[in-house]
Amino acid sequence: MNEKKIQEVIEIEKQADAIFNQAVSEADRIPHQAEIEAKALIDKAIAEAEKEAKNILANAEAKDECEKILAKAQENIQHSQTTAKQNFDRSVTFVISRVLGRDL
């Protein structure tokens, strides 16, 4: 009977050693796996940040270009209005002179 108890204790110790070795192996694997997953998350965050930065820069450049185009258009409109007013004034003077029979 003592022999049987000793065999049971030995068997339990073997199981405990196997469980311990598995736990040690798992404990070694977990930090390594966590490091791999953390690196993947960091790489993903960096890629997303770079993409967002490119979008922000593209939008900023587009806004700058739009503002330049708008300023140029306003400048052209102002020039056209000034030229039109001068031509209108000259036209009115010409018509009045013709109506009055005067040559310019």
Short mmCIF file of C-alpha atoms in Angstrom, two decimals:
data_model
loop_
_atom_site.label_atom_id
_atom_site.label_comp_id
_atom_site.label_asym_id
_atom_site.label_seq_id
_atom_site.Cartn_x
_atom_site.Cartn_y
_atom_site.Cartn_z
CA MET A 1 0.00 0.00 0.00
CA ASN A 2 2.82 2.38 0.73
CA GLU A 3 4.24 1.46 -2.64
CA LYS A 4 0.99 2.50 -4.28
CA LYS A 5 0.96 5.85 -2.43
CA ILE A 6 4.58 6.46 -3.42
CA GLN A 7 3.73 5.77 -7.09
CA GLU A 8 0.78 8.17 -6.87
CA VAL A 9 2.98 10.88 -5.34
CA ILE A 10 5.61 10.31 -8.04
CA GLU A 11 2.91 10.53 -10.73
CA ILE A 12 1.53 13.72 -9.20
CA GLU A 13 5.06 15.19 -9.09
CA LYS A 14 5.53 14.34 -12.78
CA GLN A 15 2.24 16.05 -13.60
CA ALA A 16 3.24 19.04 -11.48
CA ASP A 17 6.61 19.23 -13.29
CA ALA A 18 4.87 19.05 -16.67
CA ILE A 19 2.43 21.79 -15.67
CA PHE A 20 5.31 23.88 -14.27
CA ASN A 21 7.36 23.44 -17.46
CA GLN A 22 4.34 24.35 -19.56
CA ALA A 23 3.75 27.44 -17.41
CA VAL A 24 7.41 28.48 -17.75
CA SER A 25 7.22 27.98 -21.50
CA GLU A 26 3.99 30.00 -21.69
CA ALA A 27 5.53 32.71 -19.49
CA ASP A 28 8.46 32.96 -21.92
CA ARG A 29 6.16 33.04 -24.95
CA ILE A 30 3.69 35.66 -23.67
CA PRO A 31 6.14 38.61 -23.47
CA HIS A 32 7.52 37.75 -26.90
CA GLN A 33 4.00 37.55 -28.35
CA ALA A 34 3.04 40.79 -26.62
CA GLU A 35 6.12 42.49 -28.09
CA ILE A 36 5.18 41.31 -31.60
CA GLU A 37 1.60 42.50 -31.19
CA ALA A 38 2.72 45.84 -29.72
CA LYS A 39 5.10 46.38 -32.65
CA ALA A 40 2.30 45.61 -35.09
CA LEU A 41 0.01 48.11 -33.35
CA ILE A 42 2.74 50.76 -33.36
CA ASP A 43 3.44 50.16 -37.05
CA LYS A 44 -0.27 50.43 -37.82
CA ALA A 45 -0.59 53.65 -35.78
CA ILE A 46 2.43 55.15 -37.56
CA ALA A 47 1.02 54.24 -40.97
CA GLU A 48 -2.35 55.78 -40.10
CA ALA A 49 -0.68 58.92 -38.73
CA GLU A 50 1.42 59.29 -41.88
CA LYS A 51 -1.68 58.84 -44.05
CA GLU A 52 -3.59 61.44 -42.03
CA ALA A 53 -0.64 63.85 -42.22
CA LYS A 54 -0.51 63.44 -46.01
CA ASN A 55 -4.26 64.13 -46.21
CA ILE A 56 -3.91 67.24 -44.07
CA LEU A 57 -1.02 68.50 -46.20
CA ALA A 58 -2.90 67.77 -49.41
CA ASN A 59 -5.95 69.66 -48.14
CA ALA A 60 -3.80 72.57 -46.99
CA GLU A 61 -2.07 72.75 -50.37
CA ALA A 62 -5.42 72.57 -52.15
CA LYS A 63 -6.77 75.40 -50.00
CA ASP A 64 -3.69 77.50 -50.70
CA GLU A 65 -4.05 76.87 -54.43
CA CYS A 66 -7.77 77.75 -54.28
CA GLU A 67 -6.99 80.98 -52.43
CA LYS A 68 -4.37 81.90 -55.06
CA ILE A 69 -6.80 81.17 -57.90
CA LEU A 70 -9.55 83.17 -56.18
CA ALA A 71 -7.23 86.14 -55.59
CA LYS A 72 -6.12 86.08 -59.22
CA ALA A 73 -9.74 85.87 -60.40
CA GLN A 74 -10.71 88.82 -58.20
CA GLU A 75 -7.76 90.76 -59.57
CA ASN A 76 -8.88 89.98 -63.13
CA ILE A 77 -12.46 91.00 -62.32
CA GLN A 78 -11.25 94.29 -60.86
CA HIS A 79 -9.13 94.98 -63.94
CA SER A 80 -12.04 94.10 -66.25
CA GLN A 81 -14.39 96.39 -64.32
CA THR A 82 -11.92 99.27 -64.49
CA THR A 83 -11.38 98.76 -68.22
CA ALA A 84 -15.13 98.46 -68.84
CA LYS A 85 -15.81 101.68 -66.93
CA GLN A 86 -13.17 103.54 -68.94
CA ASN A 87 -14.54 102.18 -72.21
CA PHE A 88 -18.10 103.01 -71.17
CA ASP A 89 -17.12 106.58 -70.32
CA ARG A 90 -15.36 106.93 -73.68
CA SER A 91 -18.37 105.43 -75.47
CA VAL A 92 -20.80 107.82 -73.79
CA THR A 93 -18.58 110.78 -74.65
CA PHE A 94 -18.37 109.60 -78.26
CA VAL A 95 -22.13 109.15 -78.58
CA ILE A 96 -22.88 112.54 -77.01
CA SER A 97 -20.34 114.19 -79.29
CA ARG A 98 -21.94 112.57 -82.33
CA VAL A 99 -25.41 113.56 -81.23
CA LEU A 100 -24.28 117.15 -80.75
CA GLY A 101 -22.50 117.04 -84.10
CA ARG A 102 -19.04 117.49 -82.75
CA ASP A 103 -16.01 115.59 -83.93
CA LEU A 104 -13.60 114.23 -81.44
#
